[in-house]
mmCIF file of C-alpha atoms and ligand atoms in Angstrom:
data_model
loop_
_atom_site.group_PDB
_atom_site.id
_atom_site.type_symbol
_atom_site.label_atom_id
_atom_site.label_comp_id
_atom_site.label_asym_id
_atom_site.label_seq_id
_atom_site.Cartn_x
_atom_site.Cartn_y
_atom_site.Cartn_z
ATOM 1 C CA MET F 1 -4.977 33.867 30.377
ATOM 2 C CA ALA F 2 -4.535 37.630 30.759
ATOM 3 C CA GLU F 3 -5.781 39.142 34.052
ATOM 4 C CA LYS F 4 -7.682 41.889 32.266
ATOM 5 C CA VAL F 5 -10.296 39.435 30.911
ATOM 6 C CA LYS F 6 -13.743 40.577 32.022
ATOM 7 C CA ARG F 7 -16.002 38.979 29.448
ATOM 8 C CA LEU F 8 -15.029 35.440 28.547
ATOM 9 C CA GLY F 9 -16.582 33.513 25.665
ATOM 10 C CA ILE F 10 -16.690 29.743 26.000
ATOM 11 C CA MET F 11 -17.027 27.758 22.782
ATOM 12 C CA GLY F 12 -18.306 24.377 23.815
ATOM 13 C CA GLY F 13 -18.413 21.586 21.257
ATOM 14 C CA THR F 14 -17.243 18.134 20.300
ATOM 15 C CA PHE F 15 -15.055 19.709 17.575
ATOM 16 C CA ASP F 16 -14.785 16.466 15.593
ATOM 17 C CA PRO F 17 -13.176 18.208 13.766
ATOM 18 C CA ILE F 18 -13.064 21.967 14.432
ATOM 19 C CA HIS F 19 -13.799 23.957 11.234
ATOM 20 C CA TYR F 20 -14.128 27.501 9.926
ATOM 21 C CA GLY F 21 -17.812 27.609 10.969
ATOM 22 C CA HIS F 22 -16.715 27.368 14.604
ATOM 23 C CA LEU F 23 -13.936 29.943 14.166
ATOM 24 C CA VAL F 24 -16.167 32.457 12.371
ATOM 25 C CA THR F 25 -18.862 31.954 15.029
ATOM 26 C CA ALA F 26 -16.413 32.680 17.848
ATOM 27 C CA GLU F 27 -15.071 35.766 16.095
ATOM 28 C CA ALA F 28 -18.617 37.036 15.437
ATOM 29 C CA ALA F 29 -19.594 36.457 19.084
ATOM 30 C CA ARG F 30 -16.431 38.244 20.216
ATOM 31 C CA GLY F 31 -17.477 41.314 18.216
ATOM 32 C CA VAL F 32 -21.179 41.335 19.045
ATOM 33 C CA TYR F 33 -20.769 40.654 22.787
ATOM 34 C CA ALA F 34 -17.477 42.577 23.234
ATOM 35 C CA LEU F 35 -15.692 39.481 24.547
ATOM 36 C CA ASP F 36 -12.078 39.851 25.668
ATOM 37 C CA GLN F 37 -11.173 36.206 24.997
ATOM 38 C CA VAL F 38 -12.791 33.063 23.651
ATOM 39 C CA LEU F 39 -11.869 29.743 25.185
ATOM 40 C CA PHE F 40 -12.479 26.710 22.943
ATOM 41 C CA ILE F 41 -13.364 23.709 25.081
ATOM 42 C CA PRO F 42 -13.594 20.326 23.333
ATOM 43 C CA SER F 43 -15.967 17.985 25.190
ATOM 44 C CA GLY F 44 -14.467 14.959 26.900
ATOM 45 C CA VAL F 45 -17.239 12.371 26.916
ATOM 46 C CA PRO F 46 -20.472 14.028 25.706
ATOM 47 C CA PRO F 47 -23.522 12.722 27.600
ATOM 48 C CA HIS F 48 -25.619 12.236 24.465
ATOM 49 C CA LYS F 49 -23.034 10.436 22.306
ATOM 50 C CA ASP F 50 -21.561 6.957 22.183
ATOM 51 C CA ALA F 51 -17.896 7.426 23.215
ATOM 52 C CA ALA F 52 -16.743 4.927 20.572
ATOM 53 C CA SER F 53 -18.375 7.023 17.847
ATOM 54 C CA ILE F 54 -16.256 10.125 18.462
ATOM 55 C CA THR F 55 -12.585 10.696 17.765
ATOM 56 C CA ASP F 56 -10.085 10.418 20.605
ATOM 57 C CA ALA F 57 -10.130 13.586 22.754
ATOM 58 C CA GLU F 58 -6.393 14.221 22.294
ATOM 59 C CA HIS F 59 -6.805 14.423 18.517
ATOM 60 C CA ARG F 60 -9.798 16.775 18.867
ATOM 61 C CA TYR F 61 -7.906 18.927 21.362
ATOM 62 C CA THR F 62 -4.758 19.108 19.183
ATOM 63 C CA MET F 63 -6.813 20.161 16.143
ATOM 64 C CA THR F 64 -8.439 22.849 18.320
ATOM 65 C CA VAL F 65 -5.006 24.145 19.386
ATOM 66 C CA LEU F 66 -3.860 24.253 15.751
ATOM 67 C CA ALA F 67 -7.013 26.028 14.573
ATOM 68 C CA THR F 68 -6.941 28.716 17.275
ATOM 69 C CA LEU F 69 -3.193 29.398 17.178
ATOM 70 C CA THR F 70 -3.194 32.505 14.995
ATOM 71 C CA ASN F 71 -5.924 34.468 16.799
ATOM 72 C CA PRO F 72 -4.538 36.216 19.924
ATOM 73 C CA HIS F 73 -8.062 36.316 21.406
ATOM 74 C CA PHE F 74 -8.590 32.555 21.078
ATOM 75 C CA GLU F 75 -7.298 29.814 23.328
ATOM 76 C CA ALA F 76 -7.900 26.059 23.610
ATOM 77 C CA SER F 77 -8.683 24.514 26.982
ATOM 78 C CA ARG F 78 -8.263 20.971 28.319
ATOM 79 C CA VAL F 79 -10.736 21.539 31.155
ATOM 80 C CA ASP F 80 -13.349 19.100 29.790
ATOM 81 C CA ILE F 81 -11.023 16.456 28.411
ATOM 82 C CA ASP F 82 -8.967 16.275 31.625
ATOM 83 C CA ARG F 83 -12.037 15.841 33.837
ATOM 84 C CA THR F 84 -12.963 12.183 34.171
ATOM 85 C CA GLY F 85 -16.460 10.909 33.542
ATOM 86 C CA THR F 86 -19.251 12.355 31.447
ATOM 87 C CA THR F 87 -18.846 15.985 30.328
ATOM 88 C CA TYR F 88 -21.600 18.124 31.806
ATOM 89 C CA THR F 89 -21.575 21.850 31.005
ATOM 90 C CA ILE F 90 -22.504 22.684 34.591
ATOM 91 C CA ASP F 91 -19.179 21.193 35.763
ATOM 92 C CA THR F 92 -17.304 23.182 33.092
ATOM 93 C CA LEU F 93 -18.937 26.455 34.117
ATOM 94 C CA LYS F 94 -18.405 25.811 37.836
ATOM 95 C CA SER F 95 -14.722 25.126 37.332
ATOM 96 C CA LEU F 96 -14.262 28.237 35.137
ATOM 97 C CA ASN F 97 -16.176 30.301 37.691
ATOM 98 C CA GLU F 98 -13.808 29.063 40.395
ATOM 99 C CA GLU F 99 -10.757 29.693 38.227
ATOM 100 C CA PHE F 100 -11.666 33.221 37.087
ATOM 101 C CA GLY F 101 -13.839 34.453 39.944
ATOM 102 C CA GLU F 102 -17.155 36.235 39.821
ATOM 103 C CA THR F 103 -15.764 39.416 38.261
ATOM 104 C CA VAL F 104 -15.473 37.585 34.931
ATOM 105 C CA SER F 105 -18.760 37.197 33.000
ATOM 106 C CA LEU F 106 -19.086 33.906 31.128
ATOM 107 C CA TYR F 107 -20.762 33.636 27.703
ATOM 108 C CA PHE F 108 -21.401 30.046 26.642
ATOM 109 C CA ILE F 109 -21.540 29.766 22.844
ATOM 110 C CA THR F 110 -22.667 26.679 20.998
ATOM 111 C CA GLY F 111 -24.897 25.484 18.169
ATOM 112 C CA ALA F 112 -28.597 26.330 18.376
ATOM 113 C CA ASP F 113 -29.449 22.621 17.940
ATOM 114 C CA ALA F 114 -27.465 21.835 21.073
ATOM 115 C CA ILE F 115 -28.954 24.754 23.067
ATOM 116 C CA MET F 116 -32.482 23.568 22.236
ATOM 117 C CA GLU F 117 -31.698 20.487 24.337
ATOM 118 C CA ILE F 118 -30.638 22.584 27.356
ATOM 119 C CA VAL F 119 -33.828 21.755 29.274
ATOM 120 C CA SER F 120 -32.502 18.199 29.613
ATOM 121 C CA TRP F 121 -29.007 19.246 30.729
ATOM 122 C CA LYS F 122 -27.875 18.790 34.319
ATOM 123 C CA GLU F 123 -28.854 21.619 36.743
ATOM 124 C CA PRO F 124 -30.432 23.994 34.186
ATOM 125 C CA GLN F 125 -31.151 26.832 36.639
ATOM 126 C CA ALA F 126 -27.556 26.807 37.915
ATOM 127 C CA LEU F 127 -26.346 26.811 34.287
ATOM 128 C CA LEU F 128 -28.337 29.945 33.523
ATOM 129 C CA ASP F 129 -27.091 31.617 36.694
ATOM 130 C CA LEU F 130 -23.450 31.009 35.756
ATOM 131 C CA ALA F 131 -23.429 32.162 32.117
ATOM 132 C CA GLU F 132 -25.174 33.981 29.325
ATOM 133 C CA PHE F 133 -26.104 31.568 26.518
ATOM 134 C CA ILE F 134 -25.481 32.287 22.831
ATOM 135 C CA ALA F 135 -27.093 30.010 20.229
ATOM 136 C CA ALA F 136 -25.266 30.075 16.899
ATOM 137 C CA THR F 137 -27.357 29.320 13.880
ATOM 138 C CA ARG F 138 -27.343 29.730 10.128
ATOM 139 C CA PRO F 139 -29.173 32.745 8.629
ATOM 140 C CA GLY F 140 -32.827 32.027 7.907
ATOM 141 C CA PHE F 141 -33.101 29.362 10.608
ATOM 142 C CA ALA F 142 -35.795 30.797 12.878
ATOM 143 C CA LEU F 143 -35.384 29.313 16.311
ATOM 144 C CA GLU F 144 -39.059 29.982 17.058
ATOM 145 C CA ASP F 145 -40.124 27.720 14.139
ATOM 146 C CA HIS F 146 -38.207 24.830 15.707
ATOM 147 C CA ALA F 147 -38.598 25.555 19.399
ATOM 148 C CA ALA F 148 -41.269 28.167 20.045
ATOM 149 C CA TRP F 149 -41.031 27.390 23.754
ATOM 150 C CA ILE F 150 -37.328 28.188 24.171
ATOM 151 C CA ASP F 151 -37.645 31.958 24.764
ATOM 152 C CA GLU F 152 -40.437 31.275 27.231
ATOM 153 C CA TRP F 153 -38.291 28.715 29.045
ATOM 154 C CA PHE F 154 -35.425 31.200 29.399
ATOM 155 C CA ALA F 155 -37.853 33.948 30.523
ATOM 156 C CA HIS F 156 -39.357 31.561 33.076
ATOM 157 C CA HIS F 157 -35.859 31.284 34.564
ATOM 158 C CA GLY F 158 -35.416 35.078 34.520
ATOM 159 C CA LYS F 159 -33.022 34.993 31.541
ATOM 160 C CA SER F 160 -32.996 35.430 27.782
ATOM 161 C CA LEU F 161 -31.357 33.455 24.998
ATOM 162 C CA ASN F 162 -29.032 35.290 22.621
ATOM 163 C CA VAL F 163 -29.233 34.132 19.002
ATOM 164 C CA LEU F 164 -26.343 34.757 16.649
ATOM 165 C CA GLN F 165 -26.821 34.180 12.922
ATOM 166 C CA VAL F 166 -23.595 33.117 11.225
ATOM 167 C CA PRO F 167 -23.411 32.412 7.456
ATOM 168 C CA ALA F 168 -20.447 30.033 7.884
ATOM 169 C CA MET F 169 -22.627 27.794 10.103
ATOM 170 C CA ALA F 170 -23.498 25.945 6.885
ATOM 171 C CA ILE F 171 -20.160 24.129 7.382
ATOM 172 C CA SER F 172 -20.574 21.031 9.549
ATOM 173 C CA SER F 173 -18.242 18.522 11.188
ATOM 174 C CA THR F 174 -20.466 15.672 9.966
ATOM 175 C CA ASP F 175 -20.037 16.816 6.361
ATOM 176 C CA ILE F 176 -16.264 17.200 6.790
ATOM 177 C CA ARG F 177 -15.924 13.661 8.201
ATOM 178 C CA ARG F 178 -18.009 12.300 5.323
ATOM 179 C CA ARG F 179 -15.867 14.140 2.785
ATOM 180 C CA VAL F 180 -12.648 12.735 4.241
ATOM 181 C CA THR F 181 -14.103 9.212 4.337
ATOM 182 C CA GLU F 182 -15.109 9.564 0.666
ATOM 183 C CA GLY F 183 -11.768 11.108 -0.314
ATOM 184 C CA SER F 184 -13.274 14.527 -1.195
ATOM 185 C CA SER F 185 -11.552 17.829 -0.502
ATOM 186 C CA VAL F 186 -11.997 19.702 2.787
ATOM 187 C CA ARG F 187 -9.788 22.588 1.678
ATOM 188 C CA TYR F 188 -11.222 25.983 2.785
ATOM 189 C CA LEU F 189 -13.600 24.242 5.204
ATOM 190 C CA VAL F 190 -10.954 23.689 7.879
ATOM 191 C CA PRO F 191 -7.657 25.527 8.514
ATOM 192 C CA GLU F 192 -4.777 24.082 6.515
ATOM 193 C CA THR F 193 -3.047 22.880 9.694
ATOM 194 C CA VAL F 194 -6.155 20.896 10.638
ATOM 195 C CA GLU F 195 -6.384 19.477 7.113
ATOM 196 C CA PHE F 196 -2.743 18.309 7.349
ATOM 197 C CA TYR F 197 -3.304 16.914 10.855
ATOM 198 C CA ILE F 198 -6.319 14.892 9.652
ATOM 199 C CA ARG F 199 -4.314 13.532 6.737
ATOM 200 C CA LYS F 200 -1.166 12.757 8.749
ATOM 201 C CA ASN F 201 -3.113 10.903 11.455
ATOM 202 C CA ARG F 202 -5.422 9.207 8.975
ATOM 203 C CA LEU F 203 -8.514 10.446 10.808
ATOM 204 C CA TYR F 204 -12.004 9.830 9.405
ATOM 205 C CA ARG F 205 -10.730 7.287 6.889
ATOM 206 C CA SER F 206 -13.576 5.000 7.851
ATOM 207 C CA ASN F 207 -16.838 5.365 9.731
ATOM 208 C CA HIS F 208 -15.149 3.918 12.813
ATOM 209 C CA ARG F 209 -13.586 7.102 14.159
ATOM 210 C CA ASN F 210 -11.990 6.356 17.526
ATOM 211 C CA SER F 211 -8.472 6.329 16.101
HETATM 212 P P1 NAP R 1 -23.838 18.539 18.805
HETATM 213 O O1 NAP R 1 -25.133 17.891 19.168
HETATM 214 O O2 NAP R 1 -22.753 17.683 18.234
HETATM 215 O O3 NAP R 1 -24.035 19.772 17.855
HETATM 216 C C1 NAP R 1 -25.283 20.341 17.592
HETATM 217 C C2 NAP R 1 -25.124 21.370 16.484
HETATM 218 O O4 NAP R 1 -24.384 22.497 16.983
HETATM 219 C C3 NAP R 1 -24.343 20.856 15.289
HETATM 220 O O5 NAP R 1 -24.892 21.455 14.126
HETATM 221 C C4 NAP R 1 -22.936 21.367 15.555
HETATM 222 O O6 NAP R 1 -22.188 21.547 14.371
HETATM 223 C C5 NAP R 1 -23.208 22.708 16.200
HETATM 224 N N1 NAP R 1 -22.143 23.133 17.133
HETATM 225 C C6 NAP R 1 -21.589 22.418 18.130
HETATM 226 N N2 NAP R 1 -20.721 23.181 18.821
HETATM 227 C C7 NAP R 1 -20.731 24.406 18.222
HETATM 228 C C8 NAP R 1 -20.074 25.626 18.489
HETATM 229 N N3 NAP R 1 -19.259 25.766 19.540
HETATM 230 N N4 NAP R 1 -20.326 26.684 17.678
HETATM 231 C C9 NAP R 1 -21.172 26.569 16.661
HETATM 232 N N5 NAP R 1 -21.846 25.433 16.372
HETATM 233 C C10 NAP R 1 -21.627 24.375 17.142
HETATM 234 O O7 NAP R 1 -23.316 19.265 20.124
HETATM 235 P P2 NAP R 1 -22.006 19.007 20.903
HETATM 236 O O8 NAP R 1 -20.899 19.584 20.074
HETATM 237 O O9 NAP R 1 -21.915 17.586 21.346
HETATM 238 O O10 NAP R 1 -22.250 19.884 22.241
HETATM 239 C C11 NAP R 1 -22.265 21.282 22.201
HETATM 240 C C12 NAP R 1 -21.956 21.785 23.622
HETATM 241 O O11 NAP R 1 -23.064 21.513 24.475
HETATM 242 C C13 NAP R 1 -20.748 21.108 24.276
HETATM 243 O O12 NAP R 1 -20.031 22.051 25.019
HETATM 244 C C14 NAP R 1 -21.375 20.074 25.196
HETATM 245 O O13 NAP R 1 -20.565 19.766 26.327
HETATM 246 C C15 NAP R 1 -22.642 20.802 25.612
HETATM 247 N N6 NAP R 1 -23.660 19.820 26.047
HETATM 248 C C16 NAP R 1 -23.893 19.697 27.375
HETATM 249 C C17 NAP R 1 -24.812 18.759 27.841
HETATM 250 C C18 NAP R 1 -25.043 18.647 29.325
HETATM 251 O O14 NAP R 1 -24.425 19.370 30.095
HETATM 252 N N7 NAP R 1 -25.917 17.748 29.737
HETATM 253 C C19 NAP R 1 -25.506 17.958 26.909
HETATM 254 C C20 NAP R 1 -25.236 18.125 25.540
HETATM 255 C C21 NAP R 1 -24.298 19.061 25.108
HETATM 256 P P3 NAP R 1 -20.797 20.776 14.195
HETATM 257 O O15 NAP R 1 -21.141 19.303 14.275
HETATM 258 O O16 NAP R 1 -20.312 21.219 12.880
HETATM 259 O O17 NAP R 1 -19.946 21.187 15.366
#
């Protein structure tokens, strides 16, 4: 990664599979928060999911590489899939902080639904000290209607939560998997390279996905 990076976006997600909603979100965050680069980090073994119910990490990582290839500001990272054991965001942020040093500001971007669970994540205060948090959500979804306490929780820790409304957030990995299983089209929901990769590797052909 270029030395001149000062503000680094981190797109954390299972990316099963990565889709245009994720890419549009990252590009929007890059503009709004003046990010120099966005690192896409597929989770290894998410703490809240049954490992057998998600697609092999190498497939998810390869699709992430393919999807981010054409944007010079995007890069895919193996940091979470190469670390053994359960993937905790605190470990991701600590290792990026060590790698880039304290002169680089970290902006952790993920879905609002995931951020609403942050109170139960490992070492929440340390998390907030290491990065700014950006919750991506679809327009019209008012975070305060779903989690009125979240702003208060961030304020209690001396921080604030950034909310980014992204129209393309209506696209979802769950819907894409269902479409592939049913034989429906996913064209224009995922990059063409990802569509071909899914087809070639026969991913999501059945509800058992660890192929
Ligand atoms: P999830 O529960 O599968 O996703 C929740 C919602 O957020 C879904 O609607 C999902 O849509 C969306 N989403 C996920 N990643 C996104 C992204 N980067 N940009 C925009 N929307 C996104 O959440 P997850 O993907 O497993 O986890 C999200 C991140 O939180 C990961 O980096 C994970 O490591 C971290 N996390 C950490 C802990 C912990 O440290 N204890 C616990 C849970 C999660 P799609 O399904 O379409 O992606």
